[in-house]
mmCIF file of C-alpha atoms in Angstrom:
data_model
loop_
_atom_site.group_PDB
_atom_site.id
_atom_site.type_symbol
_atom_site.label_atom_id
_atom_site.label_comp_id
_atom_site.label_asym_id
_atom_site.label_seq_id
_atom_site.Cartn_x
_atom_site.Cartn_y
_atom_site.Cartn_z
ATOM 1 C CA ARG R 88 106.614 -47.241 -14.663
ATOM 2 C CA LEU R 89 103.785 -48.839 -12.707
ATOM 3 C CA LEU R 90 102.833 -50.980 -15.701
ATOM 4 C CA ALA R 91 106.440 -52.039 -16.217
ATOM 5 C CA ARG R 92 106.761 -52.937 -12.531
ATOM 6 C CA GLU R 93 103.464 -54.872 -12.421
ATOM 7 C CA PHE R 94 104.094 -56.705 -15.713
ATOM 8 C CA PRO R 95 107.873 -57.098 -16.004
ATOM 9 C CA ASP R 96 107.681 -59.503 -18.973
ATOM 10 C CA ALA R 97 105.688 -57.087 -21.157
ATOM 11 C CA THR R 98 107.505 -55.478 -24.076
ATOM 12 C CA ASP R 99 107.929 -51.726 -24.412
ATOM 13 C CA ALA R 100 105.506 -51.727 -27.359
ATOM 14 C CA ALA R 101 102.837 -53.518 -25.343
ATOM 15 C CA LEU R 102 103.346 -51.110 -22.446
ATOM 16 C CA ASP R 103 103.064 -48.135 -24.807
ATOM 17 C CA LEU R 104 99.826 -49.504 -26.241
ATOM 18 C CA ALA R 105 98.403 -50.245 -22.819
ATOM 19 C CA ALA R 106 99.360 -46.783 -21.620
ATOM 20 C CA GLY R 107 97.031 -45.404 -24.296
ATOM 21 C CA LEU R 108 94.125 -46.402 -22.085
ATOM 22 C CA SER R 109 93.015 -43.903 -19.508
ATOM 23 C CA ALA R 110 94.478 -44.470 -16.063
ATOM 24 C CA GLY R 111 91.014 -45.317 -14.743
ATOM 25 C CA GLY R 112 90.341 -47.619 -17.674
ATOM 26 C CA MET R 113 93.563 -49.504 -17.166
ATOM 27 C CA MET R 114 92.783 -49.902 -13.478
ATOM 28 C CA ARG R 115 89.305 -51.256 -14.266
ATOM 29 C CA ALA R 116 90.696 -53.753 -16.765
ATOM 30 C CA ARG R 117 93.377 -54.788 -14.302
ATOM 31 C CA GLU R 118 90.824 -55.221 -11.492
ATOM 32 C CA LEU R 119 88.758 -57.540 -13.688
ATOM 33 C CA MET R 120 91.844 -59.612 -14.418
ATOM 34 C CA THR R 121 93.050 -59.829 -10.824
ATOM 35 C CA SER R 122 89.707 -60.652 -9.221
ATOM 36 C CA ASP R 123 88.804 -63.627 -11.443
ATOM 37 C CA PRO R 124 90.670 -63.873 -14.758
ATOM 38 C CA ALA R 125 88.645 -66.832 -16.037
ATOM 39 C CA ALA R 126 85.351 -65.070 -15.354
ATOM 40 C CA ALA R 127 86.643 -61.878 -17.006
ATOM 41 C CA MET R 128 87.946 -63.690 -20.097
ATOM 42 C CA ALA R 129 84.979 -65.999 -20.766
ATOM 43 C CA PRO R 130 82.668 -63.244 -22.075
ATOM 44 C CA MET R 131 85.575 -61.717 -24.034
ATOM 45 C CA ALA R 132 86.262 -65.050 -25.730
ATOM 46 C CA GLU R 133 82.560 -65.495 -26.481
ATOM 47 C CA PHE R 134 82.426 -61.986 -27.951
ATOM 48 C CA GLY R 135 85.555 -62.562 -30.054
ATOM 49 C CA ARG R 136 84.287 -65.877 -31.441
ATOM 50 C CA ALA R 137 80.826 -64.498 -32.251
ATOM 51 C CA VAL R 138 82.264 -61.413 -33.962
ATOM 52 C CA GLY R 139 84.695 -63.552 -35.946
ATOM 53 C CA ALA R 140 81.952 -65.945 -37.057
ATOM 54 C CA GLY R 141 79.361 -63.238 -37.701
ATOM 55 C CA ASP R 142 77.032 -65.326 -35.539
ATOM 56 C CA LEU R 143 74.030 -63.141 -34.673
ATOM 57 C CA ALA R 144 72.724 -65.402 -31.895
ATOM 58 C CA GLY R 145 76.251 -65.649 -30.487
ATOM 59 C CA LEU R 146 76.642 -61.876 -30.646
ATOM 60 C CA LEU R 147 73.445 -61.342 -28.673
ATOM 61 C CA ALA R 148 74.463 -63.945 -26.098
ATOM 62 C CA ALA R 149 77.908 -62.352 -25.787
ATOM 63 C CA VAL R 150 76.396 -58.915 -25.284
ATOM 64 C CA GLU R 151 74.135 -60.336 -22.564
ATOM 65 C CA SER R 152 77.182 -61.671 -20.711
ATOM 66 C CA LEU R 153 79.101 -58.399 -20.988
ATOM 67 C CA GLY R 154 78.440 -55.359 -18.853
ATOM 68 C CA PRO R 155 75.207 -55.984 -16.962
ATOM 69 C CA ASP R 156 75.494 -52.399 -15.713
ATOM 70 C CA ARG R 157 77.249 -49.207 -16.767
ATOM 71 C CA ASP R 158 80.340 -49.668 -14.581
ATOM 72 C CA ARG R 159 80.903 -53.262 -15.627
ATOM 73 C CA ALA R 160 80.274 -52.385 -19.288
ATOM 74 C CA ALA R 161 82.938 -49.681 -19.069
ATOM 75 C CA ALA R 162 85.405 -52.097 -17.464
ATOM 76 C CA ASP R 163 84.634 -54.767 -20.080
ATOM 77 C CA LEU R 164 85.242 -52.248 -22.864
ATOM 78 C CA ASP R 165 88.574 -51.307 -21.306
ATOM 79 C CA LEU R 166 89.581 -54.965 -21.121
ATOM 80 C CA LEU R 167 88.412 -55.530 -24.691
ATOM 81 C CA LEU R 168 90.581 -52.638 -25.839
ATOM 82 C CA VAL R 169 93.614 -54.204 -24.138
ATOM 83 C CA LEU R 170 92.846 -57.526 -25.882
ATOM 84 C CA LEU R 171 92.616 -55.843 -29.279
ATOM 85 C CA ARG R 172 95.865 -54.000 -28.698
ATOM 86 C CA ASP R 173 97.475 -57.283 -27.652
ATOM 87 C CA ARG R 174 96.271 -58.793 -30.937
ATOM 88 C CA LEU R 175 98.014 -56.047 -32.909
ATOM 89 C CA VAL R 176 101.213 -56.389 -30.884
ATOM 90 C CA SER R 177 101.276 -60.182 -31.273
ATOM 91 C CA ALA R 178 100.662 -59.845 -35.032
ATOM 92 C CA SER R 179 103.851 -57.802 -35.237
ATOM 93 C CA GLY R 180 105.779 -60.431 -33.262
ATOM 94 C CA GLY R 181 105.714 -58.723 -29.871
ATOM 95 C CA SER R 182 104.724 -60.088 -26.491
ATOM 96 C CA THR R 183 101.204 -59.452 -25.311
ATOM 97 C CA PHE R 184 100.387 -57.344 -22.288
ATOM 98 C CA LEU R 185 97.962 -59.848 -20.762
ATOM 99 C CA GLY R 186 100.075 -62.885 -21.624
ATOM 100 C CA THR R 187 98.746 -66.393 -21.072
ATOM 101 C CA THR R 188 96.081 -65.162 -18.645
ATOM 102 C CA ALA R 189 93.970 -64.174 -21.639
ATOM 103 C CA ALA R 190 94.698 -67.216 -23.815
ATOM 104 C CA SER R 191 91.068 -68.190 -24.520
ATOM 105 C CA ALA R 192 90.076 -64.664 -25.513
ATOM 106 C CA ALA R 193 93.326 -64.074 -27.393
ATOM 107 C CA ASP R 194 92.676 -67.221 -29.448
ATOM 108 C CA ALA R 195 89.215 -65.942 -30.379
ATOM 109 C CA PHE R 196 90.611 -62.599 -31.543
ATOM 110 C CA ALA R 197 93.566 -64.226 -33.345
ATOM 111 C CA ARG R 198 91.134 -65.168 -36.116
ATOM 112 C CA HIS R 199 90.195 -61.531 -36.748
ATOM 113 C CA PRO R 200 92.084 -59.979 -39.672
ATOM 114 C CA VAL R 201 94.615 -57.409 -38.457
ATOM 115 C CA GLU R 202 92.998 -54.742 -40.651
ATOM 116 C CA ALA R 203 89.718 -55.284 -38.842
ATOM 117 C CA VAL R 204 91.312 -55.297 -35.379
ATOM 118 C CA ALA R 205 92.500 -51.719 -35.813
ATOM 119 C CA VAL R 206 88.957 -50.689 -36.745
ATOM 120 C CA GLU R 207 87.532 -52.708 -33.846
ATOM 121 C CA GLY R 208 89.779 -50.785 -31.455
ATOM 122 C CA GLY R 209 88.332 -47.525 -32.757
ATOM 123 C CA LEU R 210 84.810 -48.887 -32.371
ATOM 124 C CA VAL R 211 85.494 -49.930 -28.767
ATOM 125 C CA SER R 212 86.853 -46.457 -28.012
ATOM 126 C CA GLU R 213 83.730 -44.923 -29.545
ATOM 127 C CA ALA R 214 81.491 -47.219 -27.487
ATOM 128 C CA ARG R 215 83.417 -46.188 -24.359
ATOM 129 C CA ARG R 216 82.841 -42.509 -25.148
ATOM 130 C CA ASN R 217 79.149 -43.217 -25.734
ATOM 131 C CA LEU R 218 78.897 -44.837 -22.302
ATOM 132 C CA GLU R 219 80.588 -41.814 -20.754
ATOM 133 C CA ALA R 220 77.941 -39.677 -22.480
ATOM 134 C CA ASN R 221 75.268 -41.738 -20.682
ATOM 135 C CA ALA R 222 74.296 -44.069 -23.542
ATOM 136 C CA ASN R 223 72.373 -47.238 -22.668
ATOM 137 C CA PRO R 224 74.987 -49.958 -21.988
ATOM 138 C CA GLN R 225 72.979 -52.766 -23.620
ATOM 139 C CA ILE R 226 72.301 -50.808 -26.809
ATOM 140 C CA THR R 227 75.907 -49.611 -26.920
ATOM 141 C CA LEU R 228 77.261 -53.156 -26.641
ATOM 142 C CA GLU R 229 74.802 -54.427 -29.284
ATOM 143 C CA TRP R 230 75.922 -51.664 -31.660
ATOM 144 C CA LEU R 231 79.563 -52.504 -30.932
ATOM 145 C CA ALA R 232 79.079 -56.225 -31.595
ATOM 146 C CA THR R 233 77.391 -55.701 -34.950
ATOM 147 C CA ALA R 234 79.859 -52.997 -36.031
ATOM 148 C CA CYS R 235 82.822 -55.230 -35.146
ATOM 149 C CA ALA R 236 81.292 -58.219 -36.961
ATOM 150 C CA ARG R 237 80.758 -56.023 -40.022
ATOM 151 C CA ALA R 238 84.381 -54.839 -39.945
ATOM 152 C CA VAL R 239 85.670 -58.421 -39.719
ATOM 153 C CA ALA R 240 83.391 -59.612 -42.545
ATOM 154 C CA ARG R 241 84.416 -56.717 -44.800
ATOM 155 C CA ALA R 242 88.136 -57.342 -44.128
ATOM 156 C CA ARG R 243 87.740 -61.026 -44.976
ATOM 157 C CA ARG R 244 86.084 -60.118 -48.278
ATOM 158 C CA GLY R 245 89.013 -57.848 -49.081
ATOM 159 C CA SER R 246 87.011 -54.644 -48.603
ATOM 160 C CA SER R 247 87.963 -51.799 -46.333
ATOM 161 C CA PRO R 248 86.830 -52.797 -42.816
ATOM 162 C CA ASP R 249 85.738 -49.256 -42.019
ATOM 163 C CA GLY R 250 83.788 -48.776 -45.237
#
């Protein structure tokens, strides 16, 4: 109900997807968006473009701009998960949860094949669990970036993105 009240233009499907995040995770993602949406979205857009292009230098630069510490890395992963879920919802014709606030990042992820986006969501969830288990944030984000880029590249070649 809180999500529906805070984002009245979001569809039921988008709200259901967003509700899949932990309550704390959703709050962290929301805090990033309310404090400075442009600053929150810039690294997400950079990450999405680098993953989509398979650009190694871009991936490393994107990882550097994400999560300088454990708390911020966790919040960035939560926001990234919302972006990926928005991508799936928009691919099926629904309205996104973040709406136009996330336009630059949404555009970057719009180029990712839908098959890869579902895998990317699983990879982000795994990275989040790794952080909770005290993994190094920088190494976790580097692993995530390369795993996502691999999934996108495999999907574009017609292979299974999780292969």
